[in-house]
JSON list of C-alpha atoms in Angstrom, two decimals:
[
{"chain": "A", "resi": 1, "resn": "MET", "atom": "CA", "xyz": [119.37, 72.93, -37.86]},
{"chain": "A", "resi": 2, "resn": "MET", "atom": "CA", "xyz": [121.62, 75.57, -39.41]},
{"chain": "A", "resi": 3, "resn": "SER", "atom": "CA", "xyz": [120.05, 77.00, -42.85]},
{"chain": "A", "resi": 4, "resn": "GLN", "atom": "CA", "xyz": [120.77, 75.08, -45.98]},
{"chain": "A", "resi": 5, "resn": "LEU", "atom": "CA", "xyz": [123.37, 76.78, -48.72]},
{"chain": "A", "resi": 6, "resn": "ASP", "atom": "CA", "xyz": [120.07, 77.00, -50.94]},
{"chain": "A", "resi": 7, "resn": "HIS", "atom": "CA", "xyz": [121.97, 75.96, -54.15]},
{"chain": "A", "resi": 8, "resn": "LYS", "atom": "CA", "xyz": [124.68, 78.85, -53.56]},
{"chain": "A", "resi": 9, "resn": "VAL", "atom": "CA", "xyz": [128.14, 77.94, -55.54]},
{"chain": "A", "resi": 10, "resn": "ALA", "atom": "CA", "xyz": [131.39, 76.90, -53.43]},
{"chain": "A", "resi": 11, "resn": "VAL", "atom": "CA", "xyz": [134.45, 76.50, -54.91]},
{"chain": "A", "resi": 12, "resn": "VAL", "atom": "CA", "xyz": [137.11, 74.90, -52.70]},
{"chain": "A", "resi": 13, "resn": "THR", "atom": "CA", "xyz": [140.88, 74.68, -53.19]},
{"chain": "A", "resi": 14, "resn": "GLY", "atom": "CA", "xyz": [142.50, 71.40, -52.48]},
{"chain": "A", "resi": 15, "resn": "SER", "atom": "CA", "xyz": [139.38, 69.42, -52.09]},
{"chain": "A", "resi": 16, "resn": "ALA", "atom": "CA", "xyz": [140.54, 66.35, -53.68]},
{"chain": "A", "resi": 17, "resn": "GLN", "atom": "CA", "xyz": [141.43, 64.84, -50.45]},
{"chain": "A", "resi": 18, "resn": "GLY", "atom": "CA", "xyz": [141.79, 65.74, -46.59]},
{"chain": "A", "resi": 19, "resn": "ILE", "atom": "CA", "xyz": [140.38, 68.84, -45.01]},
{"chain": "A", "resi": 20, "resn": "GLY", "atom": "CA", "xyz": [139.18, 70.57, -48.15]},
{"chain": "A", "resi": 21, "resn": "LYS", "atom": "CA", "xyz": [137.37, 67.17, -49.08]},
{"chain": "A", "resi": 22, "resn": "ALA", "atom": "CA", "xyz": [135.40, 67.35, -46.02]},
{"chain": "A", "resi": 23, "resn": "ILE", "atom": "CA", "xyz": [134.30, 71.14, -46.22]},
{"chain": "A", "resi": 24, "resn": "ALA", "atom": "CA", "xyz": [133.33, 70.33, -49.93]},
{"chain": "A", "resi": 25, "resn": "GLU", "atom": "CA", "xyz": [131.11, 67.68, -49.01]},
{"chain": "A", "resi": 26, "resn": "LEU", "atom": "CA", "xyz": [129.34, 69.07, -45.98]},
{"chain": "A", "resi": 27, "resn": "LEU", "atom": "CA", "xyz": [128.94, 72.33, -47.90]},
{"chain": "A", "resi": 28, "resn": "ALA", "atom": "CA", "xyz": [127.04, 70.19, -50.74]},
{"chain": "A", "resi": 29, "resn": "ARG", "atom": "CA", "xyz": [125.10, 68.47, -48.45]},
{"chain": "A", "resi": 30, "resn": "ARG", "atom": "CA", "xyz": [123.88, 71.74, -47.12]},
{"chain": "A", "resi": 31, "resn": "CYS", "atom": "CA", "xyz": [122.72, 72.33, -50.90]},
{"chain": "A", "resi": 32, "resn": "ALA", "atom": "CA", "xyz": [125.58, 74.05, -52.48]},
{"chain": "A", "resi": 33, "resn": "HIS", "atom": "CA", "xyz": [126.86, 73.45, -55.15]},
{"chain": "A", "resi": 34, "resn": "VAL", "atom": "CA", "xyz": [130.90, 72.91, -55.70]},
{"chain": "A", "resi": 35, "resn": "VAL", "atom": "CA", "xyz": [133.59, 72.79, -57.39]},
{"chain": "A", "resi": 36, "resn": "VAL", "atom": "CA", "xyz": [136.32, 70.51, -56.08]},
{"chain": "A", "resi": 37, "resn": "ALA", "atom": "CA", "xyz": [139.53, 72.97, -57.48]},
{"chain": "A", "resi": 38, "resn": "ASP", "atom": "CA", "xyz": [142.97, 70.66, -57.03]},
{"chain": "A", "resi": 39, "resn": "ILE", "atom": "CA", "xyz": [146.09, 69.98, -58.83]},
{"chain": "A", "resi": 40, "resn": "ASN", "atom": "CA", "xyz": [145.33, 66.12, -58.76]},
{"chain": "A", "resi": 41, "resn": "ILE", "atom": "CA", "xyz": [142.89, 66.29, -61.43]},
{"chain": "A", "resi": 42, "resn": "GLU", "atom": "CA", "xyz": [142.07, 62.45, -61.19]},
{"chain": "A", "resi": 43, "resn": "LYS", "atom": "CA", "xyz": [141.39, 62.58, -57.50]},
{"chain": "A", "resi": 44, "resn": "ALA", "atom": "CA", "xyz": [139.17, 65.67, -57.91]},
{"chain": "A", "resi": 45, "resn": "VAL", "atom": "CA", "xyz": [136.81, 64.05, -60.53]},
{"chain": "A", "resi": 46, "resn": "VAL", "atom": "CA", "xyz": [136.27, 60.90, -57.81]},
{"chain": "A", "resi": 47, "resn": "THR", "atom": "CA", "xyz": [135.81, 63.23, -54.94]},
{"chain": "A", "resi": 48, "resn": "ALA", "atom": "CA", "xyz": [132.93, 65.23, -57.21]},
{"chain": "A", "resi": 49, "resn": "LYS", "atom": "CA", "xyz": [131.57, 62.34, -58.98]},
{"chain": "A", "resi": 50, "resn": "ALA", "atom": "CA", "xyz": [131.09, 61.00, -55.48]},
{"chain": "A", "resi": 51, "resn": "ILE", "atom": "CA", "xyz": [129.60, 64.40, -54.10]},
{"chain": "A", "resi": 52, "resn": "ALA", "atom": "CA", "xyz": [126.76, 64.63, -56.70]},
{"chain": "A", "resi": 53, "resn": "ALA", "atom": "CA", "xyz": [126.16, 60.98, -56.44]},
{"chain": "A", "resi": 54, "resn": "SER", "atom": "CA", "xyz": [125.34, 61.50, -52.60]},
{"chain": "A", "resi": 55, "resn": "THR", "atom": "CA", "xyz": [123.93, 64.42, -52.57]},
{"chain": "A", "resi": 56, "resn": "GLY", "atom": "CA", "xyz": [122.27, 65.50, -55.30]},
{"chain": "A", "resi": 57, "resn": "VAL", "atom": "CA", "xyz": [123.83, 68.70, -56.27]},
{"chain": "A", "resi": 58, "resn": "ARG", "atom": "CA", "xyz": [126.26, 69.51, -59.18]},
{"chain": "A", "resi": 59, "resn": "ALA", "atom": "CA", "xyz": [129.70, 69.34, -58.30]},
{"chain": "A", "resi": 60, "resn": "VAL", "atom": "CA", "xyz": [132.46, 69.81, -61.05]},
{"chain": "A", "resi": 61, "resn": "ALA", "atom": "CA", "xyz": [136.05, 69.01, -60.81]},
{"chain": "A", "resi": 62, "resn": "VAL", "atom": "CA", "xyz": [138.64, 71.61, -62.08]},
{"chain": "A", "resi": 63, "resn": "GLN", "atom": "CA", "xyz": [142.48, 71.23, -62.26]},
{"chain": "A", "resi": 64, "resn": "THR", "atom": "CA", "xyz": [143.84, 73.83, -60.38]},
{"chain": "A", "resi": 65, "resn": "ASN", "atom": "CA", "xyz": [147.37, 75.36, -59.79]},
{"chain": "A", "resi": 66, "resn": "VAL", "atom": "CA", "xyz": [146.77, 78.03, -57.04]},
{"chain": "A", "resi": 67, "resn": "VAL", "atom": "CA", "xyz": [149.94, 79.64, -57.59]},
{"chain": "A", "resi": 68, "resn": "ASP", "atom": "CA", "xyz": [149.37, 80.04, -60.91]},
{"chain": "A", "resi": 69, "resn": "SER", "atom": "CA", "xyz": [147.33, 83.14, -61.66]},
{"chain": "A", "resi": 70, "resn": "ALA", "atom": "CA", "xyz": [146.26, 82.07, -64.99]},
{"chain": "A", "resi": 71, "resn": "SER", "atom": "CA", "xyz": [145.48, 78.78, -63.59]},
{"chain": "A", "resi": 72, "resn": "THR", "atom": "CA", "xyz": [143.11, 80.22, -60.52]},
{"chain": "A", "resi": 73, "resn": "GLN", "atom": "CA", "xyz": [141.56, 82.93, -62.90]},
{"chain": "A", "resi": 74, "resn": "ALA", "atom": "CA", "xyz": [140.73, 80.17, -65.24]},
{"chain": "A", "resi": 75, "resn": "MET", "atom": "CA", "xyz": [139.11, 78.26, -62.06]},
{"chain": "A", "resi": 76, "resn": "ILE", "atom": "CA", "xyz": [136.87, 80.84, -61.62]},
{"chain": "A", "resi": 77, "resn": "ASP", "atom": "CA", "xyz": [136.34, 81.59, -65.42]},
{"chain": "A", "resi": 78, "resn": "ARG", "atom": "CA", "xyz": [134.82, 78.04, -65.09]},
{"chain": "A", "resi": 79, "resn": "THR", "atom": "CA", "xyz": [132.99, 78.06, -62.31]},
{"chain": "A", "resi": 80, "resn": "MET", "atom": "CA", "xyz": [131.24, 81.28, -63.79]},
{"chain": "A", "resi": 81, "resn": "GLU", "atom": "CA", "xyz": [130.23, 79.57, -67.17]},
{"chain": "A", "resi": 82, "resn": "GLU", "atom": "CA", "xyz": [129.00, 76.15, -65.08]},
{"chain": "A", "resi": 83, "resn": "PHE", "atom": "CA", "xyz": [126.97, 78.05, -62.45]},
{"chain": "A", "resi": 84, "resn": "GLY", "atom": "CA", "xyz": [126.77, 82.24, -63.44]},
{"chain": "A", "resi": 85, "resn": "ARG", "atom": "CA", "xyz": [128.29, 83.21, -60.38]},
{"chain": "A", "resi": 86, "resn": "ILE", "atom": "CA", "xyz": [130.40, 82.18, -57.39]},
{"chain": "A", "resi": 87, "resn": "ASP", "atom": "CA", "xyz": [129.50, 82.55, -53.78]},
{"chain": "A", "resi": 88, "resn": "ILE", "atom": "CA", "xyz": [131.39, 81.16, -51.69]},
{"chain": "A", "resi": 89, "resn": "LEU", "atom": "CA", "xyz": [135.74, 80.74, -51.65]},
{"chain": "A", "resi": 90, "resn": "VAL", "atom": "CA", "xyz": [137.21, 78.22, -49.49]},
{"chain": "A", "resi": 91, "resn": "ASN", "atom": "CA", "xyz": [141.47, 78.47, -49.81]},
{"chain": "A", "resi": 92, "resn": "ASN", "atom": "CA", "xyz": [142.32, 75.02, -48.71]},
{"chain": "A", "resi": 93, "resn": "ALA", "atom": "CA", "xyz": [145.24, 74.76, -50.46]},
{"chain": "A", "resi": 94, "resn": "GLY", "atom": "CA", "xyz": [148.49, 74.00, -48.56]},
{"chain": "A", "resi": 95, "resn": "THR", "atom": "CA", "xyz": [151.41, 72.23, -48.25]},
{"chain": "A", "resi": 96, "resn": "THR", "atom": "CA", "xyz": [154.41, 71.70, -45.73]},
{"chain": "A", "resi": 97, "resn": "ARG", "atom": "CA", "xyz": [158.10, 71.08, -46.03]},
{"chain": "A", "resi": 98, "resn": "ASP", "atom": "CA", "xyz": [159.31, 70.90, -42.25]},
{"chain": "A", "resi": 99, "resn": "ASN", "atom": "CA", "xyz": [162.64, 71.46, -41.51]},
{"chain": "A", "resi": 100, "resn": "LEU", "atom": "CA", "xyz": [164.71, 73.00, -38.89]},
{"chain": "A", "resi": 101, "resn": "ILE", "atom": "CA", "xyz": [166.01, 76.76, -40.41]},
{"chain": "A", "resi": 102, "resn": "MET", "atom": "CA", "xyz": [169.51, 76.04, -40.67]},
{"chain": "A", "resi": 103, "resn": "ARG", "atom": "CA", "xyz": [168.42, 73.14, -42.70]},
{"chain": "A", "resi": 104, "resn": "MET", "atom": "CA", "xyz": [165.36, 74.42, -44.99]},
{"chain": "A", "resi": 105, "resn": "SER", "atom": "CA", "xyz": [165.89, 75.31, -48.10]},
{"chain": "A", "resi": 106, "resn": "GLU", "atom": "CA", "xyz": [165.28, 78.20, -49.95]},
{"chain": "A", "resi": 107, "resn": "ALA", "atom": "CA", "xyz": [162.85, 76.45, -52.61]},
{"chain": "A", "resi": 108, "resn": "ASP", "atom": "CA", "xyz": [160.94, 74.70, -49.78]},
{"chain": "A", "resi": 109, "resn": "TRP", "atom": "CA", "xyz": [160.31, 78.19, -48.09]},
{"chain": "A", "resi": 110, "resn": "ASP", "atom": "CA", "xyz": [158.95, 79.24, -51.59]},
{"chain": "A", "resi": 111, "resn": "LEU", "atom": "CA", "xyz": [157.42, 76.87, -52.32]},
{"chain": "A", "resi": 112, "resn": "VAL", "atom": "CA", "xyz": [155.46, 76.69, -48.64]},
{"chain": "A", "resi": 113, "resn": "LEU", "atom": "CA", "xyz": [154.92, 80.60, -49.20]},
{"chain": "A", "resi": 114, "resn": "GLY", "atom": "CA", "xyz": [153.63, 80.14, -52.93]},
{"chain": "A", "resi": 115, "resn": "ILE", "atom": "CA", "xyz": [150.82, 77.47, -52.20]},
{"chain": "A", "resi": 116, "resn": "ASN", "atom": "CA", "xyz": [149.76, 78.78, -48.82]},
{"chain": "A", "resi": 117, "resn": "LEU", "atom": "CA", "xyz": [149.88, 82.42, -48.97]},
{"chain": "A", "resi": 118, "resn": "LYS", "atom": "CA", "xyz": [150.50, 83.35, -52.96]},
{"chain": "A", "resi": 119, "resn": "GLY", "atom": "CA", "xyz": [147.88, 80.53, -53.69]},
{"chain": "A", "resi": 120, "resn": "ALA", "atom": "CA", "xyz": [145.15, 82.41, -51.59]},
{"chain": "A", "resi": 121, "resn": "PHE", "atom": "CA", "xyz": [146.09, 85.80, -53.17]},
{"chain": "A", "resi": 122, "resn": "ASN", "atom": "CA", "xyz": [145.74, 84.31, -56.95]},
{"chain": "A", "resi": 123, "resn": "CYS", "atom": "CA", "xyz": [142.41, 82.78, -55.49]},
{"chain": "A", "resi": 124, "resn": "SER", "atom": "CA", "xyz": [140.94, 85.94, -54.30]},
{"chain": "A", "resi": 125, "resn": "LYS", "atom": "CA", "xyz": [141.86, 88.26, -56.38]},
{"chain": "A", "resi": 126, "resn": "ALA", "atom": "CA", "xyz": [140.15, 86.22, -59.10]},
{"chain": "A", "resi": 127, "resn": "ALA", "atom": "CA", "xyz": [136.80, 85.71, -57.05]},
{"chain": "A", "resi": 128, "resn": "VAL", "atom": "CA", "xyz": [136.33, 89.07, -55.52]},
{"chain": "A", "resi": 129, "resn": "ARG", "atom": "CA", "xyz": [135.09, 90.68, -59.22]},
{"chain": "A", "resi": 130, "resn": "PRO", "atom": "CA", "xyz": [132.23, 88.69, -59.92]},
{"chain": "A", "resi": 131, "resn": "MET", "atom": "CA", "xyz": [131.49, 88.63, -55.80]},
{"chain": "A", "resi": 132, "resn": "MET", "atom": "CA", "xyz": [131.87, 92.88, -55.94]},
{"chain": "A", "resi": 133, "resn": "LYS", "atom": "CA", "xyz": [129.42, 92.57, -59.00]},
{"chain": "A", "resi": 134, "resn": "GLN", "atom": "CA", "xyz": [127.33, 90.10, -56.97]},
{"chain": "A", "resi": 135, "resn": "ARG", "atom": "CA", "xyz": [127.53, 92.38, -54.03]},
{"chain": "A", "resi": 136, "resn": "TYR", "atom": "CA", "xyz": [127.82, 89.11, -52.02]},
{"chain": "A", "resi": 137, "resn": "GLY", "atom": "CA", "xyz": [130.16, 86.90, -51.14]},
{"chain": "A", "resi": 138, "resn": "ARG", "atom": "CA", "xyz": [131.79, 84.48, -48.38]},
{"chain": "A", "resi": 139, "resn": "ILE", "atom": "CA", "xyz": [135.80, 83.76, -48.24]},
{"chain": "A", "resi": 140, "resn": "ILE", "atom": "CA", "xyz": [137.33, 81.10, -45.98]},
{"chain": "A", "resi": 141, "resn": "ASN", "atom": "CA", "xyz": [140.97, 81.73, -45.30]},
{"chain": "A", "resi": 142, "resn": "ILE", "atom": "CA", "xyz": [142.23, 78.02, -43.99]},
{"chain": "A", "resi": 143, "resn": "SER", "atom": "CA", "xyz": [144.88, 79.15, -41.54]},
{"chain": "A", "resi": 144, "resn": "SER", "atom": "CA", "xyz": [146.47, 77.01, -38.52]},
{"chain": "A", "resi": 145, "resn": "VAL", "atom": "CA", "xyz": [147.60, 76.95, -34.42]},
{"chain": "A", "resi": 146, "resn": "SER", "atom": "CA", "xyz": [150.71, 77.41, -36.09]},
{"chain": "A", "resi": 147, "resn": "GLY", "atom": "CA", "xyz": [149.97, 80.92, -37.33]},
{"chain": "A", "resi": 148, "resn": "LEU", "atom": "CA", "xyz": [148.96, 81.74, -34.24]},
{"chain": "A", "resi": 149, "resn": "ALA", "atom": "CA", "xyz": [151.64, 80.26, -32.18]},
{"chain": "A", "resi": 150, "resn": "GLY", "atom": "CA", "xyz": [154.61, 79.18, -34.25]},
{"chain": "A", "resi": 151, "resn": "GLN", "atom": "CA", "xyz": [155.92, 75.55, -34.49]},
{"chain": "A", "resi": 152, "resn": "ALA", "atom": "CA", "xyz": [159.62, 74.68, -34.24]},
{"chain": "A", "resi": 153, "resn": "GLY", "atom": "CA", "xyz": [160.56, 73.17, -37.67]},
{"chain": "A", "resi": 154, "resn": "GLN", "atom": "CA", "xyz": [158.12, 75.03, -39.52]},
{"chain": "A", "resi": 155, "resn": "THR", "atom": "CA", "xyz": [159.34, 78.62, -39.87]},
{"chain": "A", "resi": 156, "resn": "ASN", "atom": "CA", "xyz": [157.62, 78.49, -43.60]},
{"chain": "A", "resi": 157, "resn": "TYR", "atom": "CA", "xyz": [154.45, 77.18, -42.50]},
{"chain": "A", "resi": 158, "resn": "SER", "atom": "CA", "xyz": [153.72, 79.19, -39.67]},
{"chain": "A", "resi": 159, "resn": "SER", "atom": "CA", "xyz": [154.88, 82.08, -41.84]},
{"chain": "A", "resi": 160, "resn": "SER", "atom": "CA", "xyz": [152.67, 81.14, -44.34]},
{"chain": "A", "resi": 161, "resn": "LYS", "atom": "CA", "xyz": [149.58, 80.49, -42.15]},
{"chain": "A", "resi": 162, "resn": "ALA", "atom": "CA", "xyz": [150.21, 83.56, -39.97]},
{"chain": "A", "resi": 163, "resn": "GLY", "atom": "CA", "xyz": [150.37, 85.71, -43.23]},
{"chain": "A", "resi": 164, "resn": "LEU", "atom": "CA", "xyz": [146.88, 84.75, -44.49]},
{"chain": "A", "resi": 165, "resn": "ILE", "atom": "CA", "xyz": [145.65, 85.82, -41.01]},
{"chain": "A", "resi": 166, "resn": "GLY", "atom": "CA", "xyz": [146.87, 89.31, -42.11]},
{"chain": "A", "resi": 167, "resn": "PHE", "atom": "CA", "xyz": [145.54, 88.78, -45.51]},
{"chain": "A", "resi": 168, "resn": "THR", "atom": "CA", "xyz": [142.11, 87.66, -44.02]},
{"chain": "A", "resi": 169, "resn": "LYS", "atom": "CA", "xyz": [142.03, 90.99, -42.21]},
{"chain": "A", "resi": 170, "resn": "ALA", "atom": "CA", "xyz": [143.36, 93.27, -44.65]},
{"chain": "A", "resi": 171, "resn": "LEU", "atom": "CA", "xyz": [140.42, 91.62, -47.23]},
{"chain": "A", "resi": 172, "resn": "ALA", "atom": "CA", "xyz": [138.56, 91.76, -45.23]},
{"chain": "A", "resi": 173, "resn": "LYS", "atom": "CA", "xyz": [138.01, 95.75, -44.78]},
{"chain": "A", "resi": 174, "resn": "GLU", "atom": "CA", "xyz": [138.66, 95.90, -48.44]},
{"chain": "A", "resi": 175, "resn": "VAL", "atom": "CA", "xyz": [135.32, 94.43, -49.53]},
{"chain": "A", "resi": 176, "resn": "GLY", "atom": "CA", "xyz": [132.94, 94.86, -46.98]},
{"chain": "A", "resi": 177, "resn": "SER", "atom": "CA", "xyz": [131.09, 97.21, -48.19]},
{"chain": "A", "resi": 178, "resn": "ARG", "atom": "CA", "xyz": [130.44, 95.13, -51.08]},
{"chain": "A", "resi": 179, "resn": "GLY", "atom": "CA", "xyz": [128.62, 92.45, -49.03]},
{"chain": "A", "resi": 180, "resn": "ILE", "atom": "CA", "xyz": [131.65, 90.41, -48.98]},
{"chain": "A", "resi": 181, "resn": "THR", "atom": "CA", "xyz": [133.04, 88.59, -45.39]},
{"chain": "A", "resi": 182, "resn": "VAL", "atom": "CA", "xyz": [136.26, 87.15, -45.23]},
{"chain": "A", "resi": 183, "resn": "ASN", "atom": "CA", "xyz": [137.46, 85.11, -42.41]},
{"chain": "A", "resi": 184, "resn": "ALA", "atom": "CA", "xyz": [139.61, 82.77, -41.29]},
{"chain": "A", "resi": 185, "resn": "VAL", "atom": "CA", "xyz": [139.50, 79.01, -39.45]},
{"chain": "A", "resi": 186, "resn": "ALA", "atom": "CA", "xyz": [142.98, 78.03, -37.71]},
{"chain": "A", "resi": 187, "resn": "PRO", "atom": "CA", "xyz": [142.85, 74.37, -37.38]},
{"chain": "A", "resi": 188, "resn": "GLY", "atom": "CA", "xyz": [144.40, 72.81, -34.28]},
{"chain": "A", "resi": 189, "resn": "PHE", "atom": "CA", "xyz": [146.23, 69.07, -34.65]},
{"chain": "A", "resi": 190, "resn": "VAL", "atom": "CA", "xyz": [144.20, 67.55, -37.67]},
{"chain": "A", "resi": 191, "resn": "PRO", "atom": "CA", "xyz": [145.54, 63.84, -38.98]},
{"chain": "A", "resi": 192, "resn": "THR", "atom": "CA", "xyz": [145.28, 63.87, -42.61]},
{"chain": "A", "resi": 193, "resn": "ASP", "atom": "CA", "xyz": [147.76, 62.91, -45.09]},
{"chain": "A", "resi": 194, "resn": "LEU", "atom": "CA", "xyz": [149.58, 66.12, -44.81]},
{"chain": "A", "resi": 195, "resn": "THR", "atom": "CA", "xyz": [149.81, 65.91, -41.32]},
{"chain": "A", "resi": 196, "resn": "ASN", "atom": "CA", "xyz": [150.53, 62.25, -40.75]},
{"chain": "A", "resi": 197, "resn": "ASP", "atom": "CA", "xyz": [153.94, 62.30, -40.46]},
{"chain": "A", "resi": 198, "resn": "LEU", "atom": "CA", "xyz": [154.32, 64.98, -37.86]},
{"chain": "A", "resi": 199, "resn": "LEU", "atom": "CA", "xyz": [151.44, 63.16, -35.87]},
{"chain": "A", "resi": 200, "resn": "ALA", "atom": "CA", "xyz": [153.13, 60.26, -35.74]},
{"chain": "A", "resi": 201, "resn": "LYS", "atom": "CA", "xyz": [156.02, 61.58, -33.97]},
{"chain": "A", "resi": 202, "resn": "VAL", "atom": "CA", "xyz": [154.20, 64.06, -31.58]},
{"chain": "A", "resi": 203, "resn": "GLN", "atom": "CA", "xyz": [150.70, 62.48, -31.58]},
{"chain": "A", "resi": 204, "resn": "ASP", "atom": "CA", "xyz": [150.86, 61.56, -27.71]},
{"chain": "A", "resi": 205, "resn": "GLU", "atom": "CA", "xyz": [152.27, 65.03, -27.08]},
{"chain": "A", "resi": 206, "resn": "ALA", "atom": "CA", "xyz": [149.87, 66.98, -29.14]},
{"chain": "A", "resi": 207, "resn": "ILE", "atom": "CA", "xyz": [146.96, 65.24, -27.25]},
{"chain": "A", "resi": 208, "resn": "LYS", "atom": "CA", "xyz": [148.43, 66.15, -23.92]},
{"chain": "A", "resi": 209, "resn": "MET", "atom": "CA", "xyz": [148.56, 69.92, -25.23]},
{"chain": "A", "resi": 210, "resn": "THR", "atom": "CA", "xyz": [145.16, 69.79, -26.45]},
{"chain": "A", "resi": 211, "resn": "PRO", "atom": "CA", "xyz": [142.77, 70.83, -23.26]},
{"chain": "A", "resi": 212, "resn": "LEU", "atom": "CA", "xyz": [139.90, 68.97, -24.61]},
{"chain": "A", "resi": 213, "resn": "GLY", "atom": "CA", "xyz": [141.99, 65.68, -24.91]},
{"chain": "A", "resi": 214, "resn": "ARG", "atom": "CA", "xyz": [141.88, 64.22, -28.44]},
{"chain": "A", "resi": 215, "resn": "LEU", "atom": "CA", "xyz": [143.37, 65.34, -31.86]},
{"chain": "A", "resi": 216, "resn": "GLY", "atom": "CA", "xyz": [140.57, 67.28, -34.60]},
{"chain": "A", "resi": 217, "resn": "SER", "atom": "CA", "xyz": [138.93, 65.69, -37.00]},
{"chain": "A", "resi": 218, "resn": "VAL", "atom": "CA", "xyz": [138.43, 66.87, -40.70]},
{"chain": "A", "resi": 219, "resn": "GLU", "atom": "CA", "xyz": [134.59, 67.64, -39.91]},
{"chain": "A", "resi": 220, "resn": "ASP", "atom": "CA", "xyz": [134.76, 69.81, -37.24]},
{"chain": "A", "resi": 221, "resn": "ILE", "atom": "CA", "xyz": [136.88, 72.32, -39.63]},
{"chain": "A", "resi": 222, "resn": "ALA", "atom": "CA", "xyz": [134.08, 71.46, -42.26]},
{"chain": "A", "resi": 223, "resn": "TYR", "atom": "CA", "xyz": [131.29, 72.71, -39.62]},
{"chain": "A", "resi": 224, "resn": "ALA", "atom": "CA", "xyz": [133.07, 75.43, -38.95]},
{"chain": "A", "resi": 225, "resn": "VAL", "atom": "CA", "xyz": [133.34, 76.94, -42.27]},
{"chain": "A", "resi": 226, "resn": "ALA", "atom": "CA", "xyz": [129.93, 75.88, -42.95]},
{"chain": "A", "resi": 227, "resn": "PHE", "atom": "CA", "xyz": [128.92, 78.05, -39.86]},
{"chain": "A", "resi": 228, "resn": "LEU", "atom": "CA", "xyz": [131.42, 80.87, -41.18]},
{"chain": "A", "resi": 229, "resn": "VAL", "atom": "CA", "xyz": [129.53, 81.05, -44.98]},
{"chain": "A", "resi": 230, "resn": "SER", "atom": "CA", "xyz": [126.54, 80.59, -43.53]},
{"chain": "A", "resi": 231, "resn": "ASP", "atom": "CA", "xyz": [123.33, 83.49, -43.30]},
{"chain": "A", "resi": 232, "resn": "GLU", "atom": "CA", "xyz": [123.83, 83.12, -39.50]},
{"chain": "A", "resi": 233, "resn": "ALA", "atom": "CA", "xyz": [127.32, 84.62, -39.69]},
{"chain": "A", "resi": 234, "resn": "SER", "atom": "CA", "xyz": [126.28, 87.48, -42.05]},
{"chain": "A", "resi": 235, "resn": "PHE", "atom": "CA", "xyz": [128.06, 90.29, -39.54]},
{"chain": "A", "resi": 236, "resn": "ILE", "atom": "CA", "xyz": [131.04, 88.15, -38.71]},
{"chain": "A", "resi": 237, "resn": "THR", "atom": "CA", "xyz": [133.95, 89.20, -40.92]},
{"chain": "A", "resi": 238, "resn": "GLY", "atom": "CA", "xyz": [138.10, 89.66, -40.27]},
{"chain": "A", "resi": 239, "resn": "GLN", "atom": "CA", "xyz": [138.09, 87.20, -37.77]},
{"chain": "A", "resi": 240, "resn": "VAL", "atom": "CA", "xyz": [139.89, 84.08, -37.07]},
{"chain": "A", "resi": 241, "resn": "LEU", "atom": "CA", "xyz": [138.05, 81.07, -35.39]},
{"chain": "A", "resi": 242, "resn": "SER", "atom": "CA", "xyz": [140.41, 78.71, -33.60]},
{"chain": "A", "resi": 243, "resn": "VAL", "atom": "CA", "xyz": [139.29, 75.23, -34.02]},
{"chain": "A", "resi": 244, "resn": "ASP", "atom": "CA", "xyz": [142.15, 73.87, -32.32]},
{"chain": "A", "resi": 245, "resn": "GLY", "atom": "CA", "xyz": [140.55, 71.94, -29.01]},
{"chain": "A", "resi": 246, "resn": "GLY", "atom": "CA", "xyz": [141.70, 74.71, -27.09]},
{"chain": "A", "resi": 247, "resn": "LEU", "atom": "CA", "xyz": [145.25, 74.38, -27.94]},
{"chain": "A", "resi": 248, "resn": "ALA", "atom": "CA", "xyz": [146.28, 78.02, -28.93]},
{"chain": "A", "resi": 249, "resn": "MET", "atom": "CA", "xyz": [144.05, 80.00, -26.92]},
{"chain": "A", "resi": 250, "resn": "GLN", "atom": "CA", "xyz": [144.35, 83.88, -27.30]}
]
């Protein structure tokens, strides 16, 4: 059994549902207090209450727009007020606006890059200061197989997720001397509200392309995150862990 997170404090963005919710739930089951940060505060409150009730840890819902630096700073300020520290940041908030480049609007490019990439910058910038004072922190960025291999019709999404990989490696070099690790998890095809429309069209093909012969689950991604924030992974930084059933072998 992997060691418990022993009342560490974890902030997970985009965690009212989907992969982020699964991550927050698993970290809570491993004894971390969690901040459910999401732009949809109604869903975030429901998720936080359910996590607290089922695990006994403290769970706080905070409305957060990751594109807005004032909002992400307020998210970290609220975390510090509630718990006095932040140990774990999972940059999970993301969106898609798929289209062929000839049909993709500038607004859809800006929206996806803003949430997926700038959002991670805003949240990490706010979280790094208290982590550096503590001389401890774990930052996990949720990338994608699309950031490693590219995906037709996703130039905006693939660019944002590839950018997250470069961001992960650069930040890992900046903050390593302060006891902070920074890693990325790159999911393959995982059914969520975000991917349901895509998978409905290509699900059979996606399964054929995946050596393990199945789609991933939100729990598969959560377990990878839980490992990377654990003491067992304390000497791992700047890495990209693909959780994709072998889809994008490097």
